[in-house]
Structures are given as structure tokens and as C-alpha cells.
CSV table of C-alpha atoms in Angstrom, one decimal:
chain,number,residue,atom,x,y,z
A,1,MET,CA,-0.1,0.2,-0.3
A,2,ASN,CA,1.7,3.1,-1.2
A,3,THR,CA,-0.5,5.3,0.2
A,4,SER,CA,0.5,4.5,4.0
A,5,ILE,CA,3.9,4.5,3.0
A,6,SER,CA,3.9,8.1,1.5
A,7,GLN,CA,1.6,9.1,4.9
A,8,SER,CA,4.0,7.6,7.4
A,9,THR,CA,7.1,9.4,5.9
A,10,PRO,CA,6.9,12.7,6.1
A,11,LYS,CA,8.0,15.3,3.2
A,12,SER,CA,11.8,16.5,3.7
A,13,VAL,CA,13.8,19.2,2.5
A,14,ARG,CA,17.5,18.9,1.7
A,15,LEU,CA,19.3,21.6,3.6
A,16,TYR,CA,23.3,22.1,2.9
A,17,ASP,CA,24.5,22.4,6.7
A,18,LEU,CA,27.8,23.6,7.8
A,19,VAL,CA,29.7,21.3,10.1
A,20,LEU,CA,32.9,21.0,11.9
A,21,ASP,CA,35.1,18.5,12.3
A,22,ASN,CA,33.0,16.1,13.9
A,23,GLY,CA,29.9,16.9,12.1
A,24,CYS,CA,28.0,18.8,14.4
A,25,THR,CA,26.3,22.1,12.7
A,26,ILE,CA,27.9,25.1,13.7
A,27,SER,CA,26.4,28.2,11.4
A,28,PRO,CA,23.7,30.0,13.5
A,29,PHE,CA,21.9,30.9,10.0
A,30,VAL,CA,21.9,27.0,9.6
A,31,TRP,CA,20.6,26.2,13.0
A,32,ARG,CA,17.7,28.3,12.9
A,33,ILE,CA,16.7,27.0,9.1
A,34,LYS,CA,16.4,23.5,10.6
A,35,TYR,CA,14.3,24.3,13.0
A,36,ALA,CA,12.2,26.5,10.2
A,37,ILE,CA,11.8,23.4,8.3
A,38,ALA,CA,10.7,21.5,11.3
A,39,HIS,CA,8.1,24.0,12.2
A,40,LYS,CA,6.7,23.4,8.8
A,41,GLY,CA,6.3,19.6,9.8
A,42,PHE,CA,9.0,18.3,7.2
A,43,ALA,CA,11.8,16.3,7.5
A,44,VAL,CA,15.6,17.6,7.6
A,45,GLU,CA,17.9,16.2,4.8
A,46,SER,CA,21.2,17.1,6.2
A,47,MET,CA,23.8,17.5,3.6
A,48,PRO,CA,27.0,18.5,5.6
A,49,VAL,CA,29.7,20.7,4.3
A,50,GLY,CA,32.9,22.4,5.9
A,51,PHE,CA,33.7,26.0,5.4
A,52,THR,CA,35.7,25.4,2.0
A,53,GLY,CA,33.5,22.7,0.9
A,54,ILE,CA,30.8,25.6,-0.2
A,55,GLN,CA,32.8,26.0,-3.1
A,56,LYS,CA,32.3,22.6,-4.7
A,57,ILE,CA,28.7,22.1,-4.3
A,58,LEU,CA,25.8,23.6,-6.7
A,59,ASP,CA,28.7,24.6,-9.1
A,60,GLY,CA,30.3,26.7,-7.1
A,61,LYS,CA,27.6,29.4,-7.3
A,62,TYR,CA,27.5,30.4,-3.6
A,63,GLU,CA,29.8,31.4,-0.6
A,64,ARG,CA,27.6,31.0,2.0
A,65,LEU,CA,25.0,28.4,3.8
A,66,PRO,CA,22.4,27.5,4.5
A,67,ILE,CA,20.8,26.6,1.2
A,68,ILE,CA,17.7,24.6,0.7
A,69,ASP,CA,17.2,22.3,-2.2
A,70,ASP,CA,12.9,21.8,-2.0
A,71,GLY,CA,12.6,19.2,-4.9
A,72,GLY,CA,14.9,20.9,-7.4
A,73,THR,CA,14.2,24.6,-6.0
A,74,ILE,CA,17.2,25.8,-4.6
A,75,VAL,CA,16.6,28.5,-2.4
A,76,PRO,CA,19.8,30.5,-0.5
A,77,ASP,CA,19.9,32.8,2.7
A,78,SER,CA,18.1,32.2,5.7
A,79,TRP,CA,15.7,34.9,5.3
A,80,GLY,CA,15.1,34.3,2.0
A,81,ILE,CA,14.6,30.8,3.4
A,82,ALA,CA,12.3,31.8,6.0
A,83,ASP,CA,10.5,33.8,3.5
A,84,TYR,CA,10.1,30.8,0.7
A,85,LEU,CA,8.6,28.4,3.5
A,86,ASP,CA,6.0,30.7,4.2
A,87,ARG,CA,5.2,31.8,0.8
A,88,THR,CA,5.4,28.2,-0.2
A,89,TYR,CA,3.6,26.8,2.6
A,90,PRO,CA,0.6,28.8,3.6
A,91,ASP,CA,-1.7,25.8,4.8
A,92,ARG,CA,1.4,25.2,7.2
A,93,PRO,CA,2.2,27.0,10.4
A,94,PRO,CA,3.6,30.4,9.8
A,95,LEU,CA,7.1,31.5,10.7
A,96,PHE,CA,5.4,35.2,11.3
A,97,ALA,CA,1.9,35.0,11.7
A,98,THR,CA,1.7,39.1,11.2
A,99,LYS,CA,4.0,41.6,9.3
A,100,ASN,CA,4.5,42.6,12.6
A,101,GLU,CA,6.2,39.5,13.6
A,102,ARG,CA,8.9,39.5,10.7
A,103,VAL,CA,9.8,43.3,11.3
A,104,MET,CA,10.3,42.4,15.0
A,105,ALA,CA,11.9,39.2,14.4
A,106,ARG,CA,14.2,41.3,12.0
A,107,PHE,CA,15.0,43.9,14.6
A,108,PHE,CA,15.6,41.0,17.2
A,109,ASP,CA,18.0,39.6,15.4
A,110,ALA,CA,19.7,42.6,14.5
A,111,TRP,CA,20.1,43.1,18.0
A,112,LEU,CA,21.5,39.9,18.7
A,113,TRP,CA,24.2,40.6,15.9
A,114,ARG,CA,25.0,43.9,17.4
A,115,GLU,CA,25.0,42.8,21.2
A,116,ILE,CA,25.7,39.3,21.6
A,117,PHE,CA,27.1,38.0,19.0
A,118,PRO,CA,30.4,40.1,18.9
A,119,PRO,CA,31.3,39.9,22.2
A,120,MET,CA,30.8,36.1,22.0
A,121,PHE,CA,32.3,35.9,18.9
A,122,ARG,CA,35.8,37.4,20.6
A,123,CYS,CA,35.8,34.5,23.2
A,124,TYR,CA,35.0,31.5,21.1
A,125,VAL,CA,36.6,32.2,17.5
A,126,LEU,CA,39.9,30.4,18.7
A,127,ASP,CA,37.4,27.2,19.8
A,128,ASN,CA,35.7,27.7,16.0
A,129,TYR,CA,39.1,27.5,14.4
A,130,ASN,CA,40.0,24.3,16.5
A,131,PHE,CA,36.9,22.5,16.2
A,132,ALA,CA,37.1,23.1,12.6
A,133,LYS,CA,38.2,20.2,9.7
A,134,PRO,CA,41.6,20.4,9.2
A,135,GLU,CA,41.4,21.4,5.7
A,136,ASP,CA,38.9,24.7,6.8
A,137,ARG,CA,41.4,25.8,9.5
A,138,ASP,CA,43.7,28.1,7.3
A,139,TYR,CA,40.7,29.8,5.7
A,140,ILE,CA,39.0,30.4,9.1
A,141,ARG,CA,42.4,31.9,10.6
A,142,GLU,CA,42.9,34.0,7.6
A,143,SER,CA,39.2,35.3,6.9
A,144,ARG,CA,38.4,35.9,10.6
A,145,GLU,CA,41.6,37.8,11.3
A,146,ARG,CA,41.3,40.1,8.5
A,147,LEU,CA,37.4,40.7,8.4
A,148,PHE,CA,36.4,40.6,12.2
A,149,LEU,CA,39.7,40.9,14.3
A,150,GLY,CA,41.1,43.8,12.6
A,151,GLY,CA,44.1,41.8,12.1
A,152,LYS,CA,44.6,40.6,15.4
A,153,SER,CA,45.3,37.1,16.2
A,154,MET,CA,42.3,34.8,17.3
A,155,GLU,CA,44.7,33.9,20.3
A,156,VAL,CA,45.1,37.2,21.3
A,157,THR,CA,41.3,38.1,20.9
A,158,VAL,CA,40.4,35.3,23.1
A,159,ALA,CA,42.5,36.2,25.5
A,160,GLY,CA,41.1,37.2,29.4
A,161,ARG,CA,37.8,36.2,28.0
A,162,GLU,CA,36.7,34.8,31.5
A,163,GLN,CA,36.8,38.1,32.6
A,164,ARG,CA,34.2,39.4,29.7
A,165,MET,CA,31.7,36.5,30.6
A,166,PRO,CA,29.7,38.7,33.1
A,167,ALA,CA,29.5,41.4,30.7
A,168,ILE,CA,28.0,39.0,28.0
A,169,ARG,CA,25.6,37.0,30.8
A,170,GLN,CA,24.2,41.0,31.5
A,171,SER,CA,23.6,42.0,27.7
A,172,LEU,CA,21.0,39.2,27.6
A,173,GLN,CA,18.9,40.5,29.8
A,174,PRO,CA,16.4,42.2,27.5
A,175,LEU,CA,16.1,38.5,26.4
A,176,ARG,CA,15.3,37.2,29.9
A,177,ASN,CA,13.0,40.2,30.5
A,178,ALA,CA,10.9,39.1,27.6
A,179,LEU,CA,10.5,35.4,28.5
A,180,SER,CA,9.8,36.0,32.2
A,181,GLU,CA,6.0,36.4,31.3
A,182,THR,CA,5.7,33.9,28.3
A,183,PRO,CA,7.0,30.6,27.2
A,184,TRP,CA,8.4,31.4,23.7
A,185,LEU,CA,9.1,34.6,21.9
A,186,GLY,CA,6.5,33.7,19.7
A,187,GLY,CA,3.7,33.5,22.4
A,188,GLU,CA,1.9,30.3,23.3
A,189,LYS,CA,4.0,28.4,20.4
A,190,PRO,CA,7.7,29.6,18.9
A,191,ASN,CA,8.0,31.4,16.0
A,192,TYR,CA,11.6,32.3,13.8
A,193,SER,CA,12.6,35.0,16.6
A,194,ASP,CA,12.8,32.2,19.2
A,195,TYR,CA,14.6,30.0,16.4
A,196,CYS,CA,17.0,33.1,15.5
A,197,GLY,CA,17.8,33.2,20.0
A,198,LEU,CA,17.9,29.6,20.0
A,199,SER,CA,20.8,29.8,17.3
A,200,ALA,CA,22.5,32.2,19.3
A,201,PHE,CA,23.3,29.0,21.9
A,202,LEU,CA,23.3,26.4,19.8
A,203,TRP,CA,26.1,28.2,17.9
A,204,ALA,CA,28.1,28.8,21.4
A,205,ALA,CA,27.0,25.0,22.4
A,206,SER,CA,28.7,23.9,19.3
A,207,ILE,CA,32.2,25.3,20.2
A,208,ASN,CA,33.1,26.8,23.4
A,209,THR,CA,35.6,25.5,25.6
A,210,HIS,CA,34.4,27.9,28.3
A,211,PRO,CA,30.8,28.0,28.6
A,212,PRO,CA,29.2,31.9,28.5
A,213,LEU,CA,26.1,31.2,31.1
A,214,GLU,CA,25.9,30.5,34.7
A,215,LYS,CA,23.9,27.4,36.1
A,216,THR,CA,21.2,29.2,37.5
A,217,ASP,CA,20.5,31.4,34.1
A,218,PRO,CA,16.5,31.7,34.1
A,219,LEU,CA,17.0,31.2,30.5
A,220,PHE,CA,18.0,27.7,30.5
A,221,ASP,CA,14.1,26.9,30.8
A,222,TRP,CA,13.5,28.4,27.2
A,223,ILE,CA,16.9,27.3,25.7
A,224,ASN,CA,16.4,23.6,27.0
A,225,ARG,CA,12.7,23.4,26.0
A,226,GLY,CA,14.2,25.1,22.7
A,227,PHE,CA,16.5,22.3,22.0
A,228,ASP,CA,14.2,19.7,22.6
A,229,LEU,CA,11.6,21.5,20.0
A,230,TYR,CA,10.4,19.0,17.1
A,231,ASP,CA,11.8,15.7,18.6
A,232,GLY,CA,15.0,17.3,19.2
A,233,VAL,CA,15.9,18.3,15.8
A,234,CYS,CA,18.5,20.6,16.8
A,235,ARG,CA,19.8,18.2,19.6
A,236,ASP,CA,23.2,17.0,19.2
A,237,HIS,CA,25.1,14.9,20.9
A,238,ARG,CA,28.3,16.6,20.3
A,239,LEU,CA,27.0,19.8,21.8
A,240,ARG,CA,29.2,21.1,24.9
A,241,PRO,CA,27.7,22.6,27.8
A,242,LEU,CA,26.4,26.1,27.9
A,243,ALA,CA,27.5,26.4,31.7
A,244,ALA,CA,29.7,24.8,33.7
B,1,MET,CA,-31.6,64.2,15.8
B,2,ASN,CA,-29.5,62.7,18.4
B,3,THR,CA,-28.4,59.8,16.3
B,4,SER,CA,-26.6,62.2,13.7
B,5,ILE,CA,-25.0,63.9,16.7
B,6,SER,CA,-23.6,60.5,18.8
B,7,GLN,CA,-22.6,59.2,15.5
B,8,SER,CA,-20.6,62.1,14.9
B,9,THR,CA,-19.0,62.6,18.4
B,10,PRO,CA,-16.5,59.5,18.9
B,11,LYS,CA,-16.5,57.9,22.3
B,12,SER,CA,-13.9,59.7,24.3
B,13,VAL,CA,-11.5,58.2,27.2
B,14,ARG,CA,-10.4,60.6,30.0
B,15,LEU,CA,-6.5,60.4,30.3
B,16,TYR,CA,-4.7,61.9,33.0
B,17,ASP,CA,-1.7,63.5,31.4
B,18,LEU,CA,2.0,64.5,32.9
B,19,VAL,CA,2.7,68.0,31.6
B,20,LEU,CA,5.2,70.7,31.5
B,21,ASP,CA,4.7,74.2,32.6
B,22,ASN,CA,3.7,74.9,28.9
B,23,GLY,CA,1.1,72.4,28.7
B,24,CYS,CA,2.8,70.0,26.3
B,25,THR,CA,2.9,66.3,27.5
B,26,ILE,CA,6.4,65.2,28.7
B,27,SER,CA,5.7,61.5,29.7
B,28,PRO,CA,6.6,59.0,27.2
B,29,PHE,CA,4.5,56.6,28.9
B,30,VAL,CA,1.5,59.1,28.6
B,31,TRP,CA,2.3,59.8,24.6
B,32,ARG,CA,2.0,56.1,24.0
B,33,ILE,CA,-1.2,55.8,25.6
B,34,LYS,CA,-2.6,58.9,23.3
B,35,TYR,CA,-1.6,57.2,20.4
B,36,ALA,CA,-3.2,53.9,21.8
B,37,ILE,CA,-6.8,55.6,22.9
B,38,ALA,CA,-6.5,57.2,19.3
B,39,HIS,CA,-5.4,53.7,17.6
B,40,LYS,CA,-8.7,52.2,19.4
B,41,GLY,CA,-10.7,54.8,17.3
B,42,PHE,CA,-11.4,57.2,20.7
B,43,ALA,CA,-11.2,60.7,21.2
B,44,VAL,CA,-8.2,61.5,24.2
B,45,GLU,CA,-9.8,63.9,27.4
B,46,SER,CA,-7.0,65.1,28.3
B,47,MET,CA,-6.4,65.8,32.1
B,48,PRO,CA,-3.3,67.9,32.5
B,49,VAL,CA,-1.3,67.3,35.4
B,50,GLY,CA,2.3,68.3,37.2
B,51,PHE,CA,4.8,65.8,38.6
B,52,THR,CA,3.7,67.1,42.3
B,53,GLY,CA,0.2,67.0,41.1
B,54,ILE,CA,-0.3,63.7,40.8
B,55,GLN,CA,-1.1,62.9,44.5
B,56,LYS,CA,-3.7,65.6,44.2
B,57,ILE,CA,-6.1,63.3,41.7
B,58,LEU,CA,-8.1,60.1,42.3
B,59,ASP,CA,-7.5,60.3,45.9
B,60,GLY,CA,-3.7,60.4,46.1
B,61,LYS,CA,-3.9,56.7,45.0
B,62,TYR,CA,-1.5,56.7,42.4
B,63,GLU,CA,2.3,57.9,42.2
B,64,ARG,CA,2.8,58.0,38.4
B,65,LEU,CA,0.9,58.5,35.1
B,66,PRO,CA,-0.8,57.8,33.0
B,67,ILE,CA,-4.2,56.8,34.0
B,68,ILE,CA,-7.2,56.7,32.4
B,69,ASP,CA,-10.6,56.8,33.5
B,70,ASP,CA,-13.0,54.8,30.6
B,71,GLY,CA,-16.7,55.7,31.8
B,72,GLY,CA,-15.8,55.2,35.4
B,73,THR,CA,-13.2,52.3,34.9
B,74,ILE,CA,-9.9,54.1,36.1
B,75,VAL,CA,-6.9,52.1,34.8
B,76,PRO,CA,-3.3,52.8,35.9
B,77,ASP,CA,0.1,51.7,34.1
B,78,SER,CA,0.5,52.0,30.3
B,79,TRP,CA,1.2,48.3,29.4
B,80,GLY,CA,-1.9,47.8,31.9
B,81,ILE,CA,-4.0,50.2,29.7
B,82,ALA,CA,-2.8,48.9,26.2
B,83,ASP,CA,-4.0,45.4,27.9
B,84,TYR,CA,-7.5,46.8,28.9
B,85,LEU,CA,-8.0,48.7,25.7
B,86,ASP,CA,-7.5,45.4,23.8
B,87,ARG,CA,-9.2,43.1,26.2
B,88,THR,CA,-12.2,45.7,26.8
B,89,TYR,CA,-12.6,46.6,22.7
B,90,PRO,CA,-12.1,43.4,20.9
B,91,ASP,CA,-14.1,44.6,18.1
B,92,ARG,CA,-11.4,47.8,17.8
B,93,PRO,CA,-8.4,47.4,15.8
B,94,PRO,CA,-5.8,45.6,18.0
B,95,LEU,CA,-2.6,46.9,19.3
B,96,PHE,CA,-1.4,43.4,19.5
B,97,ALA,CA,-2.9,41.1,17.1
B,98,THR,CA,-0.9,38.4,18.2
B,99,LYS,CA,0.8,37.2,21.3
B,100,ASN,CA,4.3,37.5,19.6
B,101,GLU,CA,3.6,41.1,18.9
B,102,ARG,CA,2.8,41.7,22.4
B,103,VAL,CA,6.2,40.1,23.8
B,104,MET,CA,8.0,41.5,20.7
B,105,ALA,CA,6.7,45.2,21.7
B,106,ARG,CA,7.8,44.2,25.2
B,107,PHE,CA,11.1,43.1,24.2
B,108,PHE,CA,11.6,46.3,21.9
B,109,ASP,CA,10.5,48.5,24.8
B,110,ALA,CA,13.2,46.8,27.0
B,111,TRP,CA,15.8,47.7,24.4
B,112,LEU,CA,14.5,51.3,24.3
B,113,TRP,CA,14.8,51.6,28.3
B,114,ARG,CA,18.3,49.9,28.2
B,115,GLU,CA,19.8,51.6,25.2
B,116,ILE,CA,18.2,54.6,24.1
B,117,PHE,CA,16.4,56.8,26.8
B,118,PRO,CA,19.3,56.0,29.7
B,119,PRO,CA,22.3,58.2,27.2
B,120,MET,CA,19.3,60.7,25.9
B,121,PHE,CA,18.2,61.2,29.8
B,122,ARG,CA,21.7,62.0,30.8
B,123,CYS,CA,21.3,65.0,28.1
B,124,TYR,CA,17.7,66.4,28.8
B,125,VAL,CA,17.4,65.5,32.5
B,126,LEU,CA,18.5,69.4,33.0
B,127,ASP,CA,16.0,70.6,29.8
B,128,ASN,CA,13.2,69.2,31.6
B,129,TYR,CA,14.0,70.5,35.0
B,130,ASN,CA,13.8,73.9,33.2
B,131,PHE,CA,10.7,73.3,31.5
B,132,ALA,CA,8.7,71.8,34.5
B,133,LYS,CA,6.1,74.0,36.4
B,134,PRO,CA,8.1,76.1,39.1
B,135,GLU,CA,6.1,74.0,42.0
B,136,ASP,CA,7.9,70.5,40.6
B,137,ARG,CA,11.1,71.8,40.1
B,138,ASP,CA,12.6,70.8,43.5
B,139,TYR,CA,10.8,67.6,43.1
B,140,ILE,CA,12.3,66.8,39.8
B,141,ARG,CA,15.9,67.9,40.9
B,142,GLU,CA,15.7,65.5,44.3
B,143,SER,CA,14.4,62.9,42.9
B,144,ARG,CA,16.4,62.5,39.6
B,145,GLU,CA,19.4,62.9,41.2
B,146,ARG,CA,19.1,60.9,44.3
B,147,LEU,CA,17.3,57.7,41.9
B,148,PHE,CA,18.7,57.9,38.5
B,149,LEU,CA,22.1,60.0,39.0
B,150,GLY,CA,23.8,58.3,41.7
B,151,GLY,CA,23.8,61.7,43.6
B,152,LYS,CA,25.5,63.9,40.8
B,153,SER,CA,23.9,67.0,39.9
B,154,MET,CA,22.2,67.6,36.8
B,155,GLU,CA,24.2,70.2,35.4
B,156,VAL,CA,27.2,67.9,36.0
B,157,THR,CA,25.4,65.1,34.3
B,158,VAL,CA,24.5,67.0,31.1
B,159,ALA,CA,27.9,69.2,30.3
B,160,GLY,CA,29.5,67.8,27.6
B,161,ARG,CA,26.4,66.3,25.9
B,162,GLU,CA,27.1,67.6,22.6
B,163,GLN,CA,30.3,65.0,22.7
B,164,ARG,CA,27.5,62.2,23.2
B,165,MET,CA,25.1,62.7,20.8
B,166,PRO,CA,26.9,60.7,17.9
B,167,ALA,CA,26.9,57.4,19.9
B,168,ILE,CA,23.3,58.1,20.8
B,169,ARG,CA,22.5,58.2,17.2
B,170,GLN,CA,24.7,55.2,16.6
B,171,SER,CA,22.7,53.5,18.9
B,172,LEU,CA,19.7,53.7,17.2
B,173,GLN,CA,21.1,51.7,14.2
B,174,PRO,CA,19.0,48.6,14.8
B,175,LEU,CA,15.9,51.0,14.7
B,176,ARG,CA,16.7,52.2,11.3
B,177,ASN,CA,17.5,48.8,10.0
B,178,ALA,CA,14.1,47.7,10.8
B,179,LEU,CA,12.6,50.2,9.4
B,180,SER,CA,14.4,50.0,6.3
B,181,GLU,CA,12.2,47.4,4.7
B,182,THR,CA,8.3,48.5,6.2
B,183,PRO,CA,6.3,51.8,7.0
B,184,TRP,CA,6.0,50.8,10.4
B,185,LEU,CA,7.0,48.3,13.5
B,186,GLY,CA,3.6,47.5,13.0
B,187,GLY,CA,4.0,46.3,9.3
B,188,GLU,CA,1.6,47.8,7.0
B,189,LYS,CA,-0.1,49.7,10.0
B,190,PRO,CA,1.4,51.0,13.2
B,191,ASN,CA,1.1,49.0,16.2
B,192,TYR,CA,2.0,49.4,20.1
B,193,SER,CA,5.7,49.3,19.1
B,194,ASP,CA,5.4,51.9,16.7
B,195,TYR,CA,4.2,54.1,19.5
B,196,CYS,CA,6.4,53.0,22.2
B,197,GLY,CA,9.1,54.1,20.1
B,198,LEU,CA,7.7,57.2,18.7
B,199,SER,CA,7.4,58.0,22.6
B,200,ALA,CA,10.8,58.1,22.9
B,201,PHE,CA,11.1,60.7,20.3
B,202,LEU,CA,8.1,63.0,21.5
B,203,TRP,CA,9.6,62.9,25.0
B,204,ALA,CA,12.8,64.3,23.4
B,205,ALA,CA,11.0,66.9,21.6
B,206,SER,CA,8.9,68.0,24.5
B,207,ILE,CA,12.1,69.0,26.1
B,208,ASN,CA,15.6,68.9,24.4
B,209,THR,CA,17.5,72.6,23.7
B,210,HIS,CA,20.3,70.4,22.1
B,211,PRO,CA,18.4,68.2,19.4
B,212,PRO,CA,19.5,64.4,19.2
B,213,LEU,CA,19.2,63.8,15.6
B,214,GLU,CA,20.9,64.9,12.3
B,215,LYS,CA,18.4,66.1,9.6
B,216,THR,CA,19.3,63.5,7.4
B,217,ASP,CA,18.7,60.7,9.6
B,218,PRO,CA,16.2,58.2,7.6
B,219,LEU,CA,14.3,57.8,10.7
B,220,PHE,CA,12.7,61.1,10.2
B,221,ASP,CA,10.6,59.7,7.4
B,222,TRP,CA,9.1,57.2,10.2
B,223,ILE,CA,9.2,59.9,13.1
B,224,ASN,CA,7.0,62.5,10.7
B,225,ARG,CA,4.4,59.9,9.6
B,226,GLY,CA,4.1,58.9,13.2
B,227,PHE,CA,3.8,62.7,14.3
B,228,ASP,CA,1.1,62.9,11.9
B,229,LEU,CA,-1.0,59.8,13.2
B,230,TYR,CA,-4.7,60.0,14.0
B,231,ASP,CA,-5.2,63.6,12.7
B,232,GLY,CA,-2.2,64.8,14.6
B,233,VAL,CA,-3.2,63.4,18.2
B,234,CYS,CA,0.5,63.5,19.5
B,235,ARG,CA,1.3,67.0,17.4
B,236,ASP,CA,1.9,70.1,19.6
B,237,HIS,CA,3.1,73.7,18.8
B,238,ARG,CA,5.6,73.6,21.8
B,239,LEU,CA,7.4,70.3,20.4
B,240,ARG,CA,11.2,71.4,19.9
B,241,PRO,CA,13.2,70.2,16.8
B,242,LEU,CA,14.2,66.8,16.7
B,243,ALA,CA,17.3,68.2,14.6
B,244,ALA,CA,19.5,71.4,14.2
């Protein structure tokens, strides 16, 4: 009975996935798209690629991941993919239920990339290098030091990071406030804002050798529920603790 | 014909309004509630009160404004009022169309009060004092210097504010980004997030003697359309320029 087989096998979306040497996803843009695909009720078919492997896939046309292949339709860029999924599958749960939800997810993500990612990046860039595939390391050192660290070495950048952790934890206060009266940023259910926020912690969990949070951080309620979402689509036994 | 009169006179909501000596509203919490009442299609019946006049109204039961009196129902606190308006008038346009819209408005407002208001406050606290009613000035000096300025005088606090304006303008970048691809934070129409943001600029416009923005700031597109909303319910000829 083909019918029962096709009913029990959910449609899957192929996802080109940026991974470390141990196979764990690293990119916060990929993590959020894993959630987005699962949010729509689809299975994620992961195609793991290293940093320098991107030029070897899809005729070398793209420089960044994620990219999805949805039955032959190639869609790059995490925001482009989120919009594609809502546009193409309007009968499935929306990532953005209203235009305001999309605008505020953009604002929230801009806040993450201004206030949270840069100081964390300056703590974890060397961990990223050390956990990357051997063939990716030269590229990571050269590109990070030139583009993001103003020519400073990764080693100099991360030195003294322990002393910077309290300021990072403090900068997360607006997120704690927002989550103090709601289970999800999306309200009763998660939406794309949750996936943007969770992707920051999945990125940190994929590489950190000095955890950013304290065990008692109230954010863990949301983080743990978030990592468990959709049968643990983003759970990975290679993720490292976020608190000591 | 009573019918035509009642149709042409919109329902009004009484708003206890915190004002300066010149009668112009100052409180960012009051400004946003003016918008919220107008958003629901109601007229604002303003009851102007000075800082030290709050204890003389409503049996001295309240310490802060805004407070509304909606046909005998007294509701304090701006977030409480917004929730009351959505709950009581579900047939009117919602301030928050989804739970996520409210969560993200809270997040956006937390960002304003963390990143935008404090540095502006340290530029404009003396202007606030100078524009206040004479009977409010001792209270303003004492409470501001003790509660918010760590015992420093207002004069010492505002000194050198010209040099701090570029950093304030820079800190508004996430708002500019969010508004670069949408007419309103609410999407095609404004929602309560817009009113929270606009209230910061109305507050600054009510008191500043050194404007925070540059004339070419792309935020002015949104600010000007915002100040014009609802037949200019928040336009006031006493507002001062936000750019030189």
C-alpha cells in the first residue's frame, strides 16, 4: 500500500549544512533553518559541508550556507529561506503570523548581531578554528583575523575571555525580561524569533570550551525547551555545556 | 436628531496627562497611550497634571501617570492600559494582533529603556527640570539626582552632552535597520511597538534644547509620519526640533 507509506514518511527538505570536523552543525543561520523546516512539519535531509567545501557544491555558485533544495528549487540565505517556506506553504504553521512578527524578528536578530554575537565571537573564534575540519582552518584563521578582528590574531582576541563573560551575561537581560512572562518569544508557540535566539546558543554550544552562562540562568528554561523542539531536531550529542 | 450627533461625536477616554509648564505632555508613557486610545478610534480627553500634582488626583492613590478613566473604570500603568484596551474593545483594531506582537513590543521597549532612554536622559534631565512647572522643580531635582544620577547634579550630568550625541545616534541603528524595509514596526499599519518608539522621540521633542538627530537621519520618515498619525493626536506646536 503506497498510500500508507507516503503518509508515514514526511516530506523532507534538503539542507546544505555547515559543519565542524566532528560533524556537528556550527552556523547559527543553519541552526535556525533546521527549526524552520521542522516548524513546517517537514524532515531535514542534512547535506554536511565544511567551510571550504561550499565552493564545491551547486556548481560553486554560492559563498554561504544555508541553502535548501526543495524538490529541485534551490533557495539560499536564511531570511530568503524563511520567506520562501511561508510563501510556498501557506497551509502550514507560519514562521511569521503577521507582518509585525517578521519586522520584530528582524529587529530582534539585529539586536543579537549587535549586542550578543560580537562579544561571544571574540570569546569563541579560536574554539571555532580548533573544532573546524583541518582543511578549513587556514581559511578560518585568515578570513576571521582579516575581516572581523582588524588583523589581530585569534589567540590575542580570546585572551582574558573569562573576565568578559559577566558582561555578556548582563547583555542578555532584555531577552530574560521578554521570556519572564511568556513560554516563547512567539507567544504560546515558538516562531522564527525563537529560532534566531536559540541559534545563538546552539552556535555557542557547538564550539565553546568555556561556557557563557551560569547554571542558575533563567534562560535555561527556554533554551532546554528550545533544544528539545520537534523531536530534538537540533539536539546533538556533540553539543557542549552552556554552563559549567 | 440625537442619532446624528452621537454618530459624529466619537467616544472619548479621559487621560490623566503629565505636562510641562507650557502644557505640553512630557511622559513617554503618556504619549504612547494617546496613540493607543486614538488607535482604537476614541478621542483623548486630556486631564493635565504636573509631577507633584499626581498626589492631588484620584484620592492620591497613584504615584505615576498615565491613568485612564474609561466611563468610570480607572486603569493605571501604560502596559495595563494597553492590555485593558485590547481586552475591552476586541472589535476595535488590536494594539497586539498576536501574542508574539505583545512579547516583541515588550522586548523592543526593554531595548529602548536599556539602550536609548538612559543616554538621552543624561542629556535632557536639566531641560526637563527647566521646562517643568515651577512647583515641580524641587521634586524633579531631588528625585532625579538621588534615584537616577547616583547623587550627581543635573548640571554635571548634562555637561559635554554635545560630544555624546553621535553615540546616541549610532545606538539607534537597529531601529533604522528594522524600518528600512517596512513603513511601520507594525507592518503595513502601526502597532504598539511604533507607539513605544515614537514616544521616545516625543519625549525628547518636548524638552530638548540640543537636538539628538541629524537632519538627514532616515528615521525622520517614520517619525514625521508617526507624529501625524490620527489627525496629529500627538502633534503639539510646543514640540521642539529633533534636528538642528
